[in-house]
Short mmCIF file of C-alpha atoms in Angstrom, two decimals:
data_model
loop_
_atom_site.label_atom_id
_atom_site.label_comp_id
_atom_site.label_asym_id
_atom_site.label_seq_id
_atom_site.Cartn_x
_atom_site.Cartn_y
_atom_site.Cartn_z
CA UNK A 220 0.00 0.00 0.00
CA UNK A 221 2.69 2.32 0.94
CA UNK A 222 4.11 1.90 -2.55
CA UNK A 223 0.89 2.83 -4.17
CA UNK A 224 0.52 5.67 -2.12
CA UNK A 225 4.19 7.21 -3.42
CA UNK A 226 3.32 6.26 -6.81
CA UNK A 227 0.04 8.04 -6.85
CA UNK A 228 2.28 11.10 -5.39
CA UNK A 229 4.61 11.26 -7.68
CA UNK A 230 2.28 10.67 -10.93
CA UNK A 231 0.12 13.94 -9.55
CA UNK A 232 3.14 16.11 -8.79
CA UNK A 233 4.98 15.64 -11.84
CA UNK A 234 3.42 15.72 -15.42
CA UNK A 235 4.04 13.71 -17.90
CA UNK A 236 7.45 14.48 -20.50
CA UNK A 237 6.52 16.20 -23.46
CA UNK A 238 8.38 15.64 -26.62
CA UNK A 239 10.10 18.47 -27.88
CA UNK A 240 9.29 20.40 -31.05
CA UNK A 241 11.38 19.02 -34.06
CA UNK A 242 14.44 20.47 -34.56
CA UNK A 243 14.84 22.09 -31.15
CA UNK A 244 17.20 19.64 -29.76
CA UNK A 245 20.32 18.17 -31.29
CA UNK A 246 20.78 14.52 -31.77
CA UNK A 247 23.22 12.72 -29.28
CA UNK A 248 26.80 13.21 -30.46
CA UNK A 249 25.78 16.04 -32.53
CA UNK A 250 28.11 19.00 -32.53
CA UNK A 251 26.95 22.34 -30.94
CA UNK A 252 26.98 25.59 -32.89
CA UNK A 253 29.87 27.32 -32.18
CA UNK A 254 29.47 31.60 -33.15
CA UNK A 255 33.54 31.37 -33.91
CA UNK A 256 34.11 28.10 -36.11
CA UNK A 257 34.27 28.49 -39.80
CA UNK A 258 31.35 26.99 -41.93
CA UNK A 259 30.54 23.77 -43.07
CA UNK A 260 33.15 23.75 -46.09
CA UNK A 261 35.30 25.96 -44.98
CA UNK A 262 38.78 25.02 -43.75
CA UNK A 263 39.67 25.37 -40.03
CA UNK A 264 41.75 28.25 -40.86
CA UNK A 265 39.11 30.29 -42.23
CA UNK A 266 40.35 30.68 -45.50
CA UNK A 267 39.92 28.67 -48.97
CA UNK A 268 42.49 28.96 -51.34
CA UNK A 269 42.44 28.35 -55.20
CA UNK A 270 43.24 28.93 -58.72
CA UNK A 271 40.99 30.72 -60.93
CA UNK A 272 43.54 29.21 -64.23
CA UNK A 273 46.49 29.88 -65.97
CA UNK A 274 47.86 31.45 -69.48
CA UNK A 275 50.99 30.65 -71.29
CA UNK A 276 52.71 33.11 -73.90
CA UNK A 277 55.97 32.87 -75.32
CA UNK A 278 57.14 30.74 -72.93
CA UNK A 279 56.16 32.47 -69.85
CA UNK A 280 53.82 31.00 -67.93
CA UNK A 281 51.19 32.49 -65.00
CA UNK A 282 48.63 31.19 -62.77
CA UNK A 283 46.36 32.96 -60.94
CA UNK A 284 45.80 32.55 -57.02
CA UNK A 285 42.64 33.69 -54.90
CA UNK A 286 42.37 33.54 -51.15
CA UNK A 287 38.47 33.72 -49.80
CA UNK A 288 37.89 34.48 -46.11
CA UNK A 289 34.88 31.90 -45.82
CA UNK A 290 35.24 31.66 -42.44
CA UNK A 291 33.60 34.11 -39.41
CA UNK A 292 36.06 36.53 -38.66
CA UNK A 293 38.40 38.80 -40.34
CA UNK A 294 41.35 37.76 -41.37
CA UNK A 295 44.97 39.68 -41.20
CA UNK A 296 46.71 38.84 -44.34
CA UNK A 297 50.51 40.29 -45.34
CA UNK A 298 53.09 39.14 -47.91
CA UNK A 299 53.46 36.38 -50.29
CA UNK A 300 51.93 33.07 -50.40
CA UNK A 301 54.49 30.03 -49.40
CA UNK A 302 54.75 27.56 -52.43
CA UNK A 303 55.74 23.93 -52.23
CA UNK A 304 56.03 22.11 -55.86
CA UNK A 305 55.65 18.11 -55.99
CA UNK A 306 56.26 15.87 -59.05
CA UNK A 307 53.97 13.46 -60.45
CA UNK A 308 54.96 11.17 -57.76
CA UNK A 309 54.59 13.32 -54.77
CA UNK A 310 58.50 14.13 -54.28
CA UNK A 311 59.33 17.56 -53.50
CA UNK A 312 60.67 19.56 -56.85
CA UNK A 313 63.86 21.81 -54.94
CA UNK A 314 63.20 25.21 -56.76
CA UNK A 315 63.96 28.75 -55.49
CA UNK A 316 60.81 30.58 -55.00
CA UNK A 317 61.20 34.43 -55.61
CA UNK A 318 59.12 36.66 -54.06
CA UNK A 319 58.14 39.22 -56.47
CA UNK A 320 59.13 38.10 -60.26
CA UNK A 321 63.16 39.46 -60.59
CA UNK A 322 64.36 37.53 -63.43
CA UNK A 323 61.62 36.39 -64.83
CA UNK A 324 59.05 38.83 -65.44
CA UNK A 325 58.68 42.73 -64.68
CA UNK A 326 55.43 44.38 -63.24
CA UNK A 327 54.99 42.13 -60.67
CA UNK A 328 57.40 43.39 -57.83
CA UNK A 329 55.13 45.90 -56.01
CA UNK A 330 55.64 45.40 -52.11
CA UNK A 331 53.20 43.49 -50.17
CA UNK A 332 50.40 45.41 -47.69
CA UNK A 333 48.62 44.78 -44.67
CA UNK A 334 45.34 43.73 -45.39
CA UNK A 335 42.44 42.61 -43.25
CA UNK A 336 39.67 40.33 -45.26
CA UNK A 337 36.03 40.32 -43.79
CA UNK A 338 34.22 37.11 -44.13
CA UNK A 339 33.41 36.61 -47.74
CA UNK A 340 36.43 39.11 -49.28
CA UNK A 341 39.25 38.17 -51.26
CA UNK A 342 43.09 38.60 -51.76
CA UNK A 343 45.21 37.65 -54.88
CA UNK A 344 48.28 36.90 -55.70
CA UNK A 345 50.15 35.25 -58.98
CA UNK A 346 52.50 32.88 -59.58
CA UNK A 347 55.09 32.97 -62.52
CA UNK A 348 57.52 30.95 -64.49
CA UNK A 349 59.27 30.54 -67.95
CA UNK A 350 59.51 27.47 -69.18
CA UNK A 351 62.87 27.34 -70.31
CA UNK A 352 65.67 24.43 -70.91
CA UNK A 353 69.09 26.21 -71.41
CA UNK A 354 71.29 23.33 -70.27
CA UNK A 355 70.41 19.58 -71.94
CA UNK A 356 72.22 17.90 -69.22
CA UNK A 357 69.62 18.84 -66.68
CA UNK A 358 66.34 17.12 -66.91
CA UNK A 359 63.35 19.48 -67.44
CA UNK A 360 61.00 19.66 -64.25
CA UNK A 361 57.16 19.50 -63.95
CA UNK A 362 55.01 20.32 -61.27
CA UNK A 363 52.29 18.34 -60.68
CA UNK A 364 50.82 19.05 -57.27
CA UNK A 365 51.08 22.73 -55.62
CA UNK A 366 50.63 23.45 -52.05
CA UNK A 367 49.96 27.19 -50.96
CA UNK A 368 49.98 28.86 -47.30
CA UNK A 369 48.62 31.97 -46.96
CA UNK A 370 51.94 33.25 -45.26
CA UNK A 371 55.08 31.17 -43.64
CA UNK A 372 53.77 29.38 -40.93
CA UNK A 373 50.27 28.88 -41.91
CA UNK A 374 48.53 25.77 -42.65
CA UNK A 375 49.21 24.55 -45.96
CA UNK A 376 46.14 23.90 -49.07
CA UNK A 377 46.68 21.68 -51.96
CA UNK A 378 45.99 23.89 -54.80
CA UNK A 379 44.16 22.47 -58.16
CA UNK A 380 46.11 23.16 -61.49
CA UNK A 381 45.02 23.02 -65.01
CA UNK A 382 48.12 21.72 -66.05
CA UNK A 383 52.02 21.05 -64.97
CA UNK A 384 54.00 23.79 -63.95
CA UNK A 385 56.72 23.21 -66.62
CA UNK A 386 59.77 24.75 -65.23
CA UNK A 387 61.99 23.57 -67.72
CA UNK A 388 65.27 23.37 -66.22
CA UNK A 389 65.38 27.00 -65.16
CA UNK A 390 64.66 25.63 -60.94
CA UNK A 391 62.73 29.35 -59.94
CA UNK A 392 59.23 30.84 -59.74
CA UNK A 393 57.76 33.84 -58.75
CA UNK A 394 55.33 34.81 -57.04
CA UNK A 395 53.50 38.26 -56.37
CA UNK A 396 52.16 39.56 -53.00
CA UNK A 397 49.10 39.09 -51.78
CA UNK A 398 46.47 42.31 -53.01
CA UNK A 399 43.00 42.85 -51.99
CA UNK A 400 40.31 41.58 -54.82
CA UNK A 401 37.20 44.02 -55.45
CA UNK A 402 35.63 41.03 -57.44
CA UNK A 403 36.00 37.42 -57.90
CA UNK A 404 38.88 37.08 -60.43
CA UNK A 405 38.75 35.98 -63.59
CA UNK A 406 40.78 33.28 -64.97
CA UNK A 407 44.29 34.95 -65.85
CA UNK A 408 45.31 35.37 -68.60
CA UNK A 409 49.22 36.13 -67.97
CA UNK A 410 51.92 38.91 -67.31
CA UNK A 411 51.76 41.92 -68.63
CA UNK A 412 56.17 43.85 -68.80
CA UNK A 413 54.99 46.81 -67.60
CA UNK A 414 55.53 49.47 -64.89
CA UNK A 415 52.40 50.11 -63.63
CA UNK A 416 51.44 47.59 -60.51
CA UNK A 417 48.84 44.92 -61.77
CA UNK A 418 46.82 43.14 -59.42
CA UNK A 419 46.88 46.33 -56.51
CA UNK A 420 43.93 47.04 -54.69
CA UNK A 421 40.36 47.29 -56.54
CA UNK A 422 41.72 45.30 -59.45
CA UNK A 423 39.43 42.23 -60.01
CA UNK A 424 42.04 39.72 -61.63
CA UNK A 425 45.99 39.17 -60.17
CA UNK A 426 47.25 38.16 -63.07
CA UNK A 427 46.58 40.88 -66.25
CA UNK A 428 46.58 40.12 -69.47
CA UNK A 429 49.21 39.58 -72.04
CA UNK A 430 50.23 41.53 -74.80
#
């Protein structure tokens, strides 16, 4: 009896669980929302980075780099991107990365400039070779897989390429500073030898066209 007497307490002094409205609670082992994490796509780091193509002319080759903040907060970005070349096989390529394009190309050398990317801005930069065999008795090189960071000491992303970066024997590439994008660039279509500073700020391409 004294049982039944508790159980008839509790079943008038508590009522019954309600289920909750669908979608209100997360499933168990779900993650939480988190205000500061980057998005569902987006790297850890906050930033994508790719390659909107490349151009070839007269030997000289280019290929375009874009940077997207996709993440939640800004983002401090200053300098040149960090380059690492692998062969077909996945070895390193040993090549002497130039920042700026001294040698190679001209109108490509302005300095680099503090920039701060909101969520959803961009930053370019290009990257620049000749392909070039001057000596027969070393064996021409070809990139097949490129890894970018953002800036030495940042985590590194495999970058996509329409085709091998064909060094030739040369063992160099350039590579321009990082500039602020007003507009999602277009593919590139290669160097321009000029003076004035291509891909600065408000230009919507780093890589302008050849002549």
């Amino acid at each position: 009896m004294t049982g039944l007497v508790l159980l008839g307490g509790c079943s008038a002094t508590e009522p019954p669980p309600v289920d909750p409205a669908p979608g209100t609670v997360p499933r168990a082992g779900a993650p939480t929302p988190d205000s500061g994490s980057a998005p569902i796509g987006c790297p850890e780091s906050g930033v994508r980075i790719s390659s909107p193509g490349s151009s070839a002319a007269m030997g000289l080759r280019a290929l375009g780099l874009e940077l997207v903040n996709c993440g939640t907060q800004p983002y401090p970005l200053n300098g040149y991107p960090v380059l690492r070349l692998h062969d077909g096989d996945g070895n390193p390529i040993p090549v002497r990365v130039i920042n700026g394009a001294k040698g190679i190309t001209s109108g490509f050398d302005a300095p680099p400039r503090p920039l701060i990317l909101r969520p959803g801005e961009r930053a370019g930069a290009a990257v620049l070779w000749r392909n070039l065999v001057d000596d027969p008795t070393v064996v021409a090189t070809n990139g097949e897989r490129l890894e970018v960071a953002p800036a030495a000491g940042r985590p590194e992303q495999v970058v996509g390429l329409d085709g091998p970066i064909d060094l030739g024997n040369t063992g160099r590439i350039g590579v321009s500073a990082w500039t602020k994008s007003a507009d999602p660039p277009a593919t590139p279509t290669g160097p321009r030898p000029d003076t004035s500073q291509p891909g600065g700020p408000g230009s919507s391409s780093p890589v302008p066209p050849l002549l």
